[in-house]
Short mmCIF file of C-alpha atoms in Angstrom, two decimals:
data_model
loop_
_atom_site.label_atom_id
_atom_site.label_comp_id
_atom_site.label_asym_id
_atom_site.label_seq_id
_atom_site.Cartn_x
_atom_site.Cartn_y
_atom_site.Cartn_z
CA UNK A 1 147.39 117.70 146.21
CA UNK A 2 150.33 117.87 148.81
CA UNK A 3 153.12 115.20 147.77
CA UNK A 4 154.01 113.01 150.23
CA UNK A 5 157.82 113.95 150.89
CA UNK A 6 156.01 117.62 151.22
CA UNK A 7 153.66 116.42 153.76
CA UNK A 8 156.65 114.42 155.41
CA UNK A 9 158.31 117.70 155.98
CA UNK A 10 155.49 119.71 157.01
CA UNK A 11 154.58 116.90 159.69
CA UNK A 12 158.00 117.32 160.91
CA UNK A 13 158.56 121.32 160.50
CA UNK A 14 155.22 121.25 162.73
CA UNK A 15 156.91 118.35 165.38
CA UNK A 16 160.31 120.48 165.73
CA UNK A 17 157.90 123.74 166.68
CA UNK A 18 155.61 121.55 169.60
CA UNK A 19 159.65 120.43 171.08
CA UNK A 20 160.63 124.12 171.00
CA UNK A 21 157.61 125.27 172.44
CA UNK A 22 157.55 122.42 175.43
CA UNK A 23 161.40 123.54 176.16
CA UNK A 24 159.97 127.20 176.31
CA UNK A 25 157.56 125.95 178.43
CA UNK A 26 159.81 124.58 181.21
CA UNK A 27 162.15 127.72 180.93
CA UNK A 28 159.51 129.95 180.19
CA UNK A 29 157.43 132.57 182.30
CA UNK A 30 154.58 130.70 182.45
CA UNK A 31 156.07 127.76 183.92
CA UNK A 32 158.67 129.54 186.42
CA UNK A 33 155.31 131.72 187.35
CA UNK A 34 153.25 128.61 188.16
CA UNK A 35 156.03 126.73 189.74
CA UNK A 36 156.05 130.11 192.30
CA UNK A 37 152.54 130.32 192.65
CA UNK A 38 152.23 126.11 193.55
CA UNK A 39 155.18 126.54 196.33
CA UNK A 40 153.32 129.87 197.64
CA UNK A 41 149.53 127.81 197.77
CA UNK A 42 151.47 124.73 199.18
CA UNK A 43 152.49 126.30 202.13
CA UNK A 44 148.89 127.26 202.60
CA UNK A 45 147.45 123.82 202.01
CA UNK A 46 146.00 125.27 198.80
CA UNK A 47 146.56 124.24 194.95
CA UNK A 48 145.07 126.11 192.29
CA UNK A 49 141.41 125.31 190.65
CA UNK A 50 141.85 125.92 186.51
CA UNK A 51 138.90 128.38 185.46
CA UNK A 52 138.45 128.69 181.79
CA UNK A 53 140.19 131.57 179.75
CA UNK A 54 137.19 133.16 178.30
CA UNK A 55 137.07 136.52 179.29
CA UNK A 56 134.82 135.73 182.69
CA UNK A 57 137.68 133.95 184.42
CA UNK A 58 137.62 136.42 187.20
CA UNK A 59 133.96 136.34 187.60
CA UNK A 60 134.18 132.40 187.54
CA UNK A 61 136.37 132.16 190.04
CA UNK A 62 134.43 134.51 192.22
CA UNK A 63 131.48 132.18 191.45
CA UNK A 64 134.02 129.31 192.48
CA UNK A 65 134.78 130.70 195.53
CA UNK A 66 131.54 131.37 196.87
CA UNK A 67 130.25 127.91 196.26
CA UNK A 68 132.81 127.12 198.80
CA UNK A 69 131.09 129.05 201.34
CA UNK A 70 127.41 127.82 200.25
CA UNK A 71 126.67 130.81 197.74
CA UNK A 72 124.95 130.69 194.62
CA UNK A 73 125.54 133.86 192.24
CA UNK A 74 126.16 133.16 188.80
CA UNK A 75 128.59 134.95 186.60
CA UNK A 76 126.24 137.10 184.97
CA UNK A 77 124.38 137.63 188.57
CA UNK A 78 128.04 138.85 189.90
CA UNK A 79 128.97 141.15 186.22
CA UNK A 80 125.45 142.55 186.56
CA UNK A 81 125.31 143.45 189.90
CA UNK A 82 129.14 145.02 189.56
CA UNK A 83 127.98 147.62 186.68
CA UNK A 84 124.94 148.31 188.83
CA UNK A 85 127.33 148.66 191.88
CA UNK A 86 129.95 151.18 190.24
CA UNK A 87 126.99 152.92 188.60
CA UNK A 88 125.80 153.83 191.53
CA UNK A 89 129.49 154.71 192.93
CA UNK A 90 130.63 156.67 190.15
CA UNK A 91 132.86 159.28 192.16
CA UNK A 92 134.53 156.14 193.54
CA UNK A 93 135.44 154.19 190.02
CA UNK A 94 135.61 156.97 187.34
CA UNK A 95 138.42 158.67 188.57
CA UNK A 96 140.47 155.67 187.90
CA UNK A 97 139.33 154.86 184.24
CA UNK A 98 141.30 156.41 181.38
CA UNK A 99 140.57 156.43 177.56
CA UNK A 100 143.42 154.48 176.25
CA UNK A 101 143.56 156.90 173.19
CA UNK A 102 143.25 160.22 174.68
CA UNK A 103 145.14 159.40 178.04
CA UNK A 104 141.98 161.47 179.52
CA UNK A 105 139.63 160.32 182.42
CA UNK A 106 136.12 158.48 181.16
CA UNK A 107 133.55 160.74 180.35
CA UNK A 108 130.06 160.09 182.23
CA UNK A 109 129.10 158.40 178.49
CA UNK A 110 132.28 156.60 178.60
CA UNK A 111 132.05 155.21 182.09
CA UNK A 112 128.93 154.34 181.09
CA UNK A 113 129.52 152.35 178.30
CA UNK A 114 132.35 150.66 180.47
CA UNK A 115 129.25 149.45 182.85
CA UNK A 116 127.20 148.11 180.10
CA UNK A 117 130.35 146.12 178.72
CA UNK A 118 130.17 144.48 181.97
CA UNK A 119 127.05 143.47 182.11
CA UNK A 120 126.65 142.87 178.12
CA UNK A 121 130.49 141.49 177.48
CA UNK A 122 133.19 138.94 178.01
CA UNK A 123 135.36 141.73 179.15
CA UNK A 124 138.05 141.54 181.96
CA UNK A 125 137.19 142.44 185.24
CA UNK A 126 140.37 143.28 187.25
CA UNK A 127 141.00 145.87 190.69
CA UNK A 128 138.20 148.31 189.88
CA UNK A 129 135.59 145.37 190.17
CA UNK A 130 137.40 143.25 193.02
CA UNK A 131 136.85 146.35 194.54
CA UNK A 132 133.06 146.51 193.61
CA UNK A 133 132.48 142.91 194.24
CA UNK A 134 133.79 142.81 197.81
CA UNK A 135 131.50 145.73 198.28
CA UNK A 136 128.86 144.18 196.84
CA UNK A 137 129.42 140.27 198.84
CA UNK A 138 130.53 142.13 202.01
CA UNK A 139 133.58 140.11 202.04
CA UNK A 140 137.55 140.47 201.81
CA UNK A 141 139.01 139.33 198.16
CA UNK A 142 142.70 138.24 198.31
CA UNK A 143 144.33 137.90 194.96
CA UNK A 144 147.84 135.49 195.22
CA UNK A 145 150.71 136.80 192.82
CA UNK A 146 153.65 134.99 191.95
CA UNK A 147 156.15 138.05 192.44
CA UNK A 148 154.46 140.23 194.79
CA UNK A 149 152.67 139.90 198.25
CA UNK A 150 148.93 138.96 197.94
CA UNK A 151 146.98 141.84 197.76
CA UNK A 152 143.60 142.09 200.08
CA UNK A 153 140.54 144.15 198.72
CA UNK A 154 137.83 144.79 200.91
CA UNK A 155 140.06 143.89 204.21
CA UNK A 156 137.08 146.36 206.41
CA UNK A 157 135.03 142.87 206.07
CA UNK A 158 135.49 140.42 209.06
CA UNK A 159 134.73 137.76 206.76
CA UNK A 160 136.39 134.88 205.64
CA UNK A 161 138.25 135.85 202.18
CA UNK A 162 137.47 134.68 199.13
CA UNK A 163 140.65 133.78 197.42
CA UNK A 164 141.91 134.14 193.88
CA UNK A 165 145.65 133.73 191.87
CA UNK A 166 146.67 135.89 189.54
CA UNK A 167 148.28 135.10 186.57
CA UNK A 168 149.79 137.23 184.50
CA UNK A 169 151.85 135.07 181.97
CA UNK A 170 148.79 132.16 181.81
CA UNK A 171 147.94 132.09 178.33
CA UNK A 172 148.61 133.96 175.03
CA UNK A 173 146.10 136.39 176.20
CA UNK A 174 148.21 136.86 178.92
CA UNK A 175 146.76 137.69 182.23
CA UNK A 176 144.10 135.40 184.01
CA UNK A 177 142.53 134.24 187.17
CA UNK A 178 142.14 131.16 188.58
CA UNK A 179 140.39 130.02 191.61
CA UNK A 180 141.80 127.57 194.59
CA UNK A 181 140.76 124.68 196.21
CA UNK A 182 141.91 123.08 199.25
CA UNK A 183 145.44 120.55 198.55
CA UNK A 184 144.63 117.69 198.62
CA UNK A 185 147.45 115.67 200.94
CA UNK A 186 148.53 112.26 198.94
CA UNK A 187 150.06 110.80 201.95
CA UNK A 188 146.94 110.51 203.97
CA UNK A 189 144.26 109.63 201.39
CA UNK A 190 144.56 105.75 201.12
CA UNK A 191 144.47 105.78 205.12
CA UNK A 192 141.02 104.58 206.36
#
């Protein structure tokens, strides 16, 4: 059984860690890269729509996204029909996969097994199936970046784009996706 001047000090060893890590937070990457990323959605009447960190945030927020323009694939509809997609464009994918052990390109088996990780998996989707997915939906992807230009896959589609942020300092896990939604303008909204 703990003692209770040993509990004391735990309780407030564990209460001087949360203050460091909220002053971190304010100086920290994360924060500086959100702050950026609010300012650069502002000015496009946007804010940014949280998607879980789970491993399908990029999916979700496609999924988001096309809600927005009256669509209805799910997230495994979307990771399904990317594997499927890059299966059947292997010249245009493999080339760009590299076994992070051997520093060689994918074998067939390899790129393979890639596929059915998307399909079967929580893993990451990033450029390679942005690319597949705009394919796929016929429709531009813009990804927002706190310290670079937005990037545009898919910009041969006169479509609308479907817009995502990238976050590369979000959580622990590091990088992350999030969707947006339209700002919503304070001043106006008690005006009837």
């Amino acid at each position: 059984m703990i003692s209770k001047e040993k509990k004391a000090a735990l309780e407030k060893e564990r209460e001087e860690r949360i203050a460091e890590a909220e002053i971190e937070n304010l100086s920290g990457a994360r924060h500086v890269e959100s702050e950026k990323l609010a300012q650069i959605l502002a000015v496009r009447q946007l804010e940014i729509k949280q998607i879980p960190s789970d491993g399908h945030c990029m999916y979700r927020a496609i999924e988001d996204q096309l809600k927005e323009q009256d669509g209805t694939l799910t997230v495994v509809a979307l990771r399904c029909q990317t594997a499927k997609y890059m299966q059947s464009h292997v010249e245009d994918f493999l080339p760009f996969l590299t076994n992070p052990n051997t520093g060689d390109m994918y074998t067939p088996e390899e790129f393979g097994k890639y596929c059915d990780d998307i399909v079967n998996t929580a893993a990451w989707g990033g450029q390679l199936e942005l690319r597949a997915l705009s394919h796929i939906l016929q429709t531009p992807i813009e990804i927002i970046q706190a310290d670079s230009p937005p990037i545009i896959v898919g910009e041969e589609y006169p479509k609308k784009p479907l817009i995502l942020v990238y976050m590369r300092h979000a959580y622990g896990l590091g990088e992350h996706y999030n969707s947006v939604t339209p700002l919503v303008n304070t001043a106006t909204e008690n005006c009837s």
